[in-house]
Amino acid sequence: MDEIKEKSLTKEILGWVVYIVIVIILTYLVITFVGVRTKVEGRSMENTLHDGDNLIVDKISYRFRDPKRYEIIVFPYKYQEDVYYIKRIIGLPGETVQVIDGYVYIDGEKLDEDYGKEVMETSGIAQEPIKLGEDEYFVLGDNRRVSKDSRDSEVGPVKKENIAGHVVLRIWPLSKFGTP
């Protein structure tokens, strides 16, 4: 009888070990290829996103489709390891972007925007027209007066291959749960 209990207990433990290993592998695959949680640090995306907001970033959809104007994306800052920027796509591949008197112009036409916090004070490198390459995106923070974005030569246009994903959900604070 004790031998049967021992085998049953061993089977039970082995079952739990296999279950835990499967959960760990699935979690790793989801975090690596599908989505990841990230936290907003700073004020560059106010009034849309705020310092401390927790977000879910979709890492897989851009493998099947191109990014769209106004989507909020995450990409690595090329001069500092493990630093990621969160910005909004404004200019698309092949377009010419310029900032004139604090407003964005795409191919010579003023972009109609209603989410930015304030009019831009500086145009940066976008003072002159910027022709985007076939795989480049012009990105801006919503809080344009404090955002380090494509107007800054250290950031510049973002290549599609460098986009880690796009923001699909705000999960914290709970009072603002939902799509940003």
mmCIF file of C-alpha atoms in Angstrom:
data_model
loop_
_atom_site.group_PDB
_atom_site.id
_atom_site.type_symbol
_atom_site.label_atom_id
_atom_site.label_comp_id
_atom_site.label_asym_id
_atom_site.label_seq_id
_atom_site.Cartn_x
_atom_site.Cartn_y
_atom_site.Cartn_z
ATOM 1 C CA MET A 1 0.000 0.000 0.000
ATOM 2 C CA ASP A 2 2.855 2.399 0.852
ATOM 3 C CA GLU A 3 4.443 1.696 -2.512
ATOM 4 C CA ILE A 4 1.243 2.761 -4.306
ATOM 5 C CA LYS A 5 1.090 5.997 -2.259
ATOM 6 C CA GLU A 6 4.748 6.696 -3.068
ATOM 7 C CA LYS A 7 4.154 6.214 -6.810
ATOM 8 C CA SER A 8 1.045 8.385 -6.633
ATOM 9 C CA LEU A 9 2.924 11.135 -4.786
ATOM 10 C CA THR A 10 5.825 10.936 -7.260
ATOM 11 C CA LYS A 11 3.380 11.163 -10.159
ATOM 12 C CA GLU A 12 1.672 14.161 -8.543
ATOM 13 C CA ILE A 13 4.995 15.984 -7.974
ATOM 14 C CA LEU A 14 6.184 15.198 -11.490
ATOM 15 C CA GLY A 15 2.885 16.501 -12.878
ATOM 16 C CA TRP A 16 3.336 19.794 -11.009
ATOM 17 C CA VAL A 17 6.958 20.139 -12.151
ATOM 18 C CA VAL A 18 5.945 19.611 -15.794
ATOM 19 C CA TYR A 19 3.092 22.126 -15.374
ATOM 20 C CA ILE A 20 5.418 24.765 -13.861
ATOM 21 C CA VAL A 21 8.029 24.246 -16.610
ATOM 22 C CA ILE A 22 5.350 24.668 -19.297
ATOM 23 C CA VAL A 23 4.068 27.871 -17.653
ATOM 24 C CA ILE A 24 7.616 29.282 -17.461
ATOM 25 C CA ILE A 25 8.299 28.460 -21.125
ATOM 26 C CA LEU A 26 4.980 29.971 -22.274
ATOM 27 C CA THR A 27 5.599 33.090 -20.179
ATOM 28 C CA TYR A 28 9.063 33.476 -21.700
ATOM 29 C CA LEU A 29 7.661 33.092 -25.236
ATOM 30 C CA VAL A 30 4.906 35.657 -24.626
ATOM 31 C CA ILE A 31 7.304 38.197 -23.096
ATOM 32 C CA THR A 32 9.904 37.666 -25.822
ATOM 33 C CA PHE A 33 7.688 37.585 -28.907
ATOM 34 C CA VAL A 34 4.164 38.804 -28.155
ATOM 35 C CA GLY A 35 3.862 41.461 -25.461
ATOM 36 C CA VAL A 36 5.561 42.998 -22.492
ATOM 37 C CA ARG A 37 4.719 45.336 -19.634
ATOM 38 C CA THR A 38 6.557 48.650 -19.503
ATOM 39 C CA LYS A 39 6.407 51.682 -17.255
ATOM 40 C CA VAL A 40 6.303 55.329 -18.314
ATOM 41 C CA GLU A 41 9.110 57.403 -16.849
ATOM 42 C CA GLY A 42 8.918 61.133 -17.416
ATOM 43 C CA ARG A 43 6.485 63.689 -18.774
ATOM 44 C CA SER A 44 7.102 63.557 -22.539
ATOM 45 C CA MET A 45 3.755 61.877 -23.355
ATOM 46 C CA GLU A 46 1.462 63.965 -21.107
ATOM 47 C CA ASN A 47 -1.548 64.419 -21.327
ATOM 48 C CA THR A 48 -1.989 60.972 -22.891
ATOM 49 C CA LEU A 49 0.393 58.975 -20.678
ATOM 50 C CA HIS A 50 1.766 59.996 -17.298
ATOM 51 C CA ASP A 51 4.842 59.237 -15.243
ATOM 52 C CA GLY A 52 4.277 55.893 -13.503
ATOM 53 C CA ASP A 53 1.645 54.546 -15.921
ATOM 54 C CA ASN A 54 2.070 50.822 -16.629
ATOM 55 C CA LEU A 55 1.467 49.727 -20.215
ATOM 56 C CA ILE A 56 1.207 46.568 -22.265
ATOM 57 C CA VAL A 57 3.261 46.749 -25.468
ATOM 58 C CA ASP A 58 2.350 44.549 -28.443
ATOM 59 C CA LYS A 59 5.622 43.253 -29.890
ATOM 60 C CA ILE A 60 4.250 41.026 -32.652
ATOM 61 C CA SER A 61 1.787 42.941 -34.864
ATOM 62 C CA TYR A 62 4.485 44.954 -36.683
ATOM 63 C CA ARG A 63 5.858 41.679 -38.017
ATOM 64 C CA PHE A 64 2.637 41.435 -40.044
ATOM 65 C CA ARG A 65 1.747 45.067 -40.745
ATOM 66 C CA ASP A 66 3.340 48.503 -40.896
ATOM 67 C CA PRO A 67 3.041 51.037 -38.076
ATOM 68 C CA LYS A 68 0.305 53.652 -38.541
ATOM 69 C CA ARG A 69 0.245 57.385 -37.957
ATOM 70 C CA TYR A 70 -0.692 58.364 -34.378
ATOM 71 C CA GLU A 71 0.153 54.950 -32.873
ATOM 72 C CA ILE A 72 2.228 55.154 -29.701
ATOM 73 C CA ILE A 73 5.406 53.119 -30.065
ATOM 74 C CA VAL A 74 8.318 51.980 -27.928
ATOM 75 C CA PHE A 75 11.882 51.980 -29.261
ATOM 76 C CA PRO A 76 15.362 51.823 -27.745
ATOM 77 C CA TYR A 77 17.420 54.965 -27.251
ATOM 78 C CA LYS A 78 20.503 54.234 -29.315
ATOM 79 C CA TYR A 79 23.016 55.869 -26.969
ATOM 80 C CA GLN A 80 22.082 54.153 -23.695
ATOM 81 C CA GLU A 81 21.491 50.459 -23.096
ATOM 82 C CA ASP A 82 18.139 49.394 -21.585
ATOM 83 C CA VAL A 83 16.589 52.856 -22.128
ATOM 84 C CA TYR A 84 13.420 52.909 -24.216
ATOM 85 C CA TYR A 85 11.438 55.885 -25.492
ATOM 86 C CA ILE A 86 7.656 56.027 -25.808
ATOM 87 C CA LYS A 87 6.493 58.377 -28.581
ATOM 88 C CA ARG A 88 3.702 58.900 -31.103
ATOM 89 C CA ILE A 89 4.215 58.228 -34.830
ATOM 90 C CA ILE A 90 3.696 61.423 -36.798
ATOM 91 C CA GLY A 91 5.523 60.957 -40.116
ATOM 92 C CA LEU A 92 5.403 57.816 -42.262
ATOM 93 C CA PRO A 93 7.951 56.366 -44.714
ATOM 94 C CA GLY A 94 8.423 58.462 -47.846
ATOM 95 C CA GLU A 95 6.813 61.585 -46.368
ATOM 96 C CA THR A 96 8.510 64.932 -45.838
ATOM 97 C CA VAL A 97 8.110 66.327 -42.321
ATOM 98 C CA GLN A 98 8.798 69.873 -41.183
ATOM 99 C CA VAL A 99 7.963 71.901 -38.075
ATOM 100 C CA ILE A 100 7.007 75.497 -38.846
ATOM 101 C CA ASP A 101 5.991 77.980 -36.117
ATOM 102 C CA GLY A 102 5.400 75.109 -33.692
ATOM 103 C CA TYR A 103 3.170 73.057 -36.003
ATOM 104 C CA VAL A 104 3.868 69.854 -37.937
ATOM 105 C CA TYR A 105 3.620 69.848 -41.711
ATOM 106 C CA ILE A 106 3.510 66.613 -43.713
ATOM 107 C CA ASP A 107 4.318 66.981 -47.404
ATOM 108 C CA GLY A 108 3.626 70.730 -47.087
ATOM 109 C CA GLU A 109 0.214 70.381 -45.394
ATOM 110 C CA LYS A 110 -0.416 71.216 -41.742
ATOM 111 C CA LEU A 111 -1.174 68.096 -39.692
ATOM 112 C CA ASP A 112 -4.452 68.261 -37.766
ATOM 113 C CA GLU A 113 -3.581 67.271 -34.194
ATOM 114 C CA ASP A 114 -5.596 67.492 -30.980
ATOM 115 C CA TYR A 115 -3.665 65.369 -28.480
ATOM 116 C CA GLY A 116 -0.517 67.463 -28.035
ATOM 117 C CA LYS A 117 -0.199 69.310 -24.747
ATOM 118 C CA GLU A 118 1.210 72.541 -26.192
ATOM 119 C CA VAL A 119 2.566 74.081 -29.377
ATOM 120 C CA MET A 120 6.246 73.271 -29.921
ATOM 121 C CA GLU A 121 8.758 75.952 -29.016
ATOM 122 C CA THR A 122 11.646 74.370 -30.934
ATOM 123 C CA SER A 123 11.744 72.702 -34.325
ATOM 124 C CA GLY A 124 15.158 71.103 -33.895
ATOM 125 C CA ILE A 125 16.348 69.304 -37.004
ATOM 126 C CA ALA A 126 12.778 69.508 -38.385
ATOM 127 C CA GLN A 127 13.240 73.233 -38.952
ATOM 128 C CA GLU A 128 14.344 72.095 -42.402
ATOM 129 C CA PRO A 129 12.271 69.520 -44.316
ATOM 130 C CA ILE A 130 13.120 65.902 -43.407
ATOM 131 C CA LYS A 131 12.471 63.348 -46.146
ATOM 132 C CA LEU A 132 11.833 59.997 -44.452
ATOM 133 C CA GLY A 133 13.340 56.848 -45.924
ATOM 134 C CA GLU A 134 11.396 53.718 -46.888
ATOM 135 C CA ASP A 135 11.647 52.326 -43.357
ATOM 136 C CA GLU A 136 11.722 55.528 -41.263
ATOM 137 C CA TYR A 137 9.162 57.125 -38.964
ATOM 138 C CA PHE A 138 9.110 60.613 -37.459
ATOM 139 C CA VAL A 139 7.988 60.461 -33.828
ATOM 140 C CA LEU A 140 7.031 63.117 -31.282
ATOM 141 C CA GLY A 141 6.059 63.125 -27.638
ATOM 142 C CA ASP A 142 2.648 64.613 -26.860
ATOM 143 C CA ASN A 143 4.222 67.052 -24.386
ATOM 144 C CA ARG A 144 6.286 68.718 -27.083
ATOM 145 C CA ARG A 145 8.041 71.258 -24.857
ATOM 146 C CA VAL A 146 9.837 68.586 -22.806
ATOM 147 C CA SER A 147 10.006 65.671 -25.241
ATOM 148 C CA LYS A 148 13.269 64.402 -26.686
ATOM 149 C CA ASP A 149 12.041 62.991 -29.992
ATOM 150 C CA SER A 150 12.734 62.945 -33.742
ATOM 151 C CA ARG A 151 13.384 66.702 -33.674
ATOM 152 C CA ASP A 152 16.548 65.950 -31.694
ATOM 153 C CA SER A 153 19.548 64.821 -33.752
ATOM 154 C CA GLU A 154 20.348 62.168 -31.107
ATOM 155 C CA VAL A 155 16.983 60.530 -31.787
ATOM 156 C CA GLY A 156 16.112 61.497 -35.365
ATOM 157 C CA PRO A 157 13.799 59.373 -37.494
ATOM 158 C CA VAL A 158 13.193 55.864 -36.113
ATOM 159 C CA LYS A 159 13.780 52.863 -38.361
ATOM 160 C CA LYS A 160 11.058 50.188 -38.412
ATOM 161 C CA GLU A 161 13.560 47.515 -37.367
ATOM 162 C CA ASN A 162 14.189 49.469 -34.140
ATOM 163 C CA ILE A 163 10.545 49.678 -33.093
ATOM 164 C CA ALA A 164 10.039 47.266 -30.191
ATOM 165 C CA GLY A 165 6.243 47.447 -30.402
ATOM 166 C CA HIS A 166 3.239 49.664 -29.864
ATOM 167 C CA VAL A 167 1.227 50.482 -26.782
ATOM 168 C CA VAL A 168 -2.092 48.633 -26.703
ATOM 169 C CA LEU A 169 -3.258 48.965 -23.101
ATOM 170 C CA ARG A 170 -2.730 50.989 -19.933
ATOM 171 C CA ILE A 171 -3.052 48.638 -16.953
ATOM 172 C CA TRP A 172 -2.097 51.024 -14.142
ATOM 173 C CA PRO A 173 -3.434 53.113 -12.554
ATOM 174 C CA LEU A 174 -6.669 51.141 -12.548
ATOM 175 C CA SER A 175 -8.687 54.373 -12.745
ATOM 176 C CA LYS A 176 -7.243 54.899 -16.259
ATOM 177 C CA PHE A 177 -7.318 51.244 -17.372
ATOM 178 C CA GLY A 178 -7.869 50.911 -21.130
ATOM 179 C CA THR A 179 -6.446 51.997 -24.445
ATOM 180 C CA PRO A 180 -4.463 55.227 -24.300
#
